XYZ file of C-alpha atoms in Angstrom:
173
model
C 6.003 -5.278 21.993
C 3.378 -3.579 19.796
C 0.433 -4.842 21.853
C 2.225 -3.879 25.086
C 2.500 -0.266 23.872
C -1.104 -0.163 22.611
C -3.223 -1.812 25.263
C -6.199 0.317 24.178
C -6.355 -1.472 20.789
C -8.773 -4.344 20.341
C -7.172 -6.523 17.657
C -8.484 -9.416 15.601
C -5.972 -11.543 13.666
C -6.978 -12.834 10.240
C -5.426 -14.698 7.362
C -5.489 -13.399 3.807
C -7.620 -15.600 1.561
C -7.111 -13.986 -1.858
C -5.938 -10.831 -3.628
C -7.869 -8.885 -6.249
C -6.572 -9.277 -9.789
C -7.030 -5.682 -10.962
C -4.223 -3.378 -12.085
C -6.368 -0.400 -11.072
C -7.221 -1.363 -7.493
C -5.474 -2.914 -4.521
C -7.561 -5.141 -2.253
C -7.692 -8.585 -0.674
C -10.155 -10.816 1.137
C -9.621 -11.930 4.745
C -11.011 -14.854 6.740
C -12.881 -12.820 9.351
C -16.078 -10.816 8.989
C -19.076 -9.454 10.839
C -19.377 -12.471 13.122
C -15.910 -11.540 14.490
C -16.965 -7.918 15.155
C -15.196 -6.666 12.020
C -16.813 -3.495 10.629
C -16.505 -1.432 7.466
C -13.914 1.278 8.106
C -11.776 -0.709 10.564
C -8.014 -0.162 10.164
C -5.892 -3.123 9.123
C -2.242 -3.372 10.174
C 0.748 -5.718 10.064
C 2.042 -7.528 13.160
C 4.458 -4.617 13.714
C 1.736 -1.961 13.504
C 2.270 -0.671 9.968
C -0.881 0.468 8.192
C -2.129 -1.915 5.481
C -5.549 -0.471 4.645
C -9.195 -0.345 5.643
C -12.049 -2.838 5.692
C -14.266 -1.823 2.758
C -16.967 -4.521 2.813
C -17.987 -7.461 4.999
C -19.986 -10.647 5.057
C -20.606 -12.746 8.151
C -17.372 -14.723 7.684
C -15.141 -12.669 5.358
C -14.191 -9.059 4.666
C -12.551 -7.121 1.869
C -9.598 -4.922 2.768
C -8.760 -2.055 0.436
C -5.061 -1.283 0.818
C -3.537 2.148 1.249
C -2.278 1.895 -2.347
C -5.823 2.032 -3.710
C -6.988 5.369 -5.116
C -10.141 5.259 -2.957
C -8.172 5.319 0.313
C -7.218 8.604 1.979
C -5.654 8.755 5.437
C -4.795 11.700 7.681
C -1.031 11.698 8.162
C 1.883 13.608 9.626
C 5.577 13.721 8.829
C 7.587 12.658 11.869
C 10.499 15.069 11.394
C 8.379 18.230 11.583
C 4.945 17.073 12.794
C 3.322 18.656 9.731
C -0.195 17.363 9.061
C -0.875 16.130 5.540
C -2.731 13.359 3.702
C -1.511 9.984 2.427
C -3.559 8.675 -0.481
C -3.505 6.218 -3.317
C -2.387 7.685 -6.630
C -3.396 6.090 -9.920
C -0.031 6.794 -11.573
C 1.849 5.231 -8.623
C -0.270 2.165 -7.748
C 1.679 -0.230 -9.987
C 4.931 1.061 -8.484
C 3.598 0.333 -5.004
C 3.767 3.973 -3.888
C 1.395 6.459 -2.249
C 1.001 10.178 -2.718
C 1.668 12.642 0.116
C -0.755 15.529 -0.401
C -1.300 18.860 1.343
C 2.176 18.941 2.846
C 2.954 22.577 3.670
C 6.099 22.207 5.741
C 9.157 24.375 5.329
C 11.916 22.994 3.147
C 12.207 19.714 1.298
C 11.666 16.322 2.855
C 14.524 13.843 2.692
C 14.144 10.346 1.365
C 13.478 7.933 4.230
C 11.594 10.340 6.509
C 8.772 8.534 8.324
C 5.076 9.261 7.746
C 2.502 8.210 10.375
C -1.276 8.290 10.737
C -2.467 11.505 12.375
C -5.581 10.094 14.039
C -7.636 13.007 12.687
C -11.209 11.925 12.058
C -11.014 8.911 14.366
C -10.741 6.372 11.543
C -7.226 5.210 12.382
C -5.389 5.674 15.658
C -2.578 8.219 15.721
C 0.945 6.912 15.232
C 0.595 3.930 12.896
C 3.546 3.880 10.497
C 2.346 4.409 6.930
C 5.744 4.410 5.271
C 8.737 6.525 4.357
C 9.306 9.314 1.862
C 10.512 7.747 -1.373
C 10.841 10.663 -3.779
C 9.448 13.862 -5.187
C 7.343 14.213 -8.350
C 7.384 17.624 -9.980
C 4.882 18.669 -12.612
C 5.031 21.259 -15.362
C 4.430 24.595 -13.673
C 4.761 23.091 -10.197
C 1.045 23.141 -9.430
C 0.753 19.401 -8.861
C 4.079 18.569 -7.207
C 4.003 15.895 -4.502
C 6.097 13.460 -2.503
C 5.750 9.710 -2.859
C 5.621 7.344 0.107
C 6.861 3.764 0.060
C 4.538 1.841 2.402
C 6.177 0.076 5.321
C 3.849 -2.918 4.842
C 5.271 -5.478 2.419
C 2.186 -6.490 0.447
C 4.049 -9.197 -1.494
C 4.815 -11.341 1.560
C 1.761 -10.762 3.749
C -0.137 -13.829 4.967
C -1.771 -12.453 8.105
C -3.087 -9.066 9.154
C -4.569 -7.545 12.284
C -7.809 -5.585 12.300
C -8.181 -2.815 14.882
C -11.820 -3.209 15.886
C -11.661 -0.602 18.652
C -9.211 1.966 20.054
C -9.132 5.098 22.172
C -9.633 8.165 19.971
C -7.204 10.966 20.751
C -7.323 14.026 18.531
């Protein structure tokens, strides 16, 4: 039903060829590249529409996808329960735990575990409404200056064999 709801998306299916072996980055190589109209910056999703990451480099026949867990990836987001705009980004201290950081959240009150976080569509990189994940917890720092929520991605990176690349979509900001 995902493609029925998003007829404006141009999707390209690809298999995952290999994963990077670094503890400090999160990326994998896919079997499609420039010859399949894949471009750097394209969003990559699961078959259910959950955000996986972004295409970070391409050759004619392959591409590298940097996942949302990687510290180089930042995505405009919003919390479903209150519509508050924020940012989902990779966090070095959370990458091995498989969690993201929710930054710049300025909503009233505390978020509950399990609240959904979606892409905001701001900037036109990813379409609005892709599920990033759900609130997992809250990290407080000494003095409270660097407190943040963690997000557990909806995409299950451990069992992924195929992904879908959004090569084109209608931008709505």
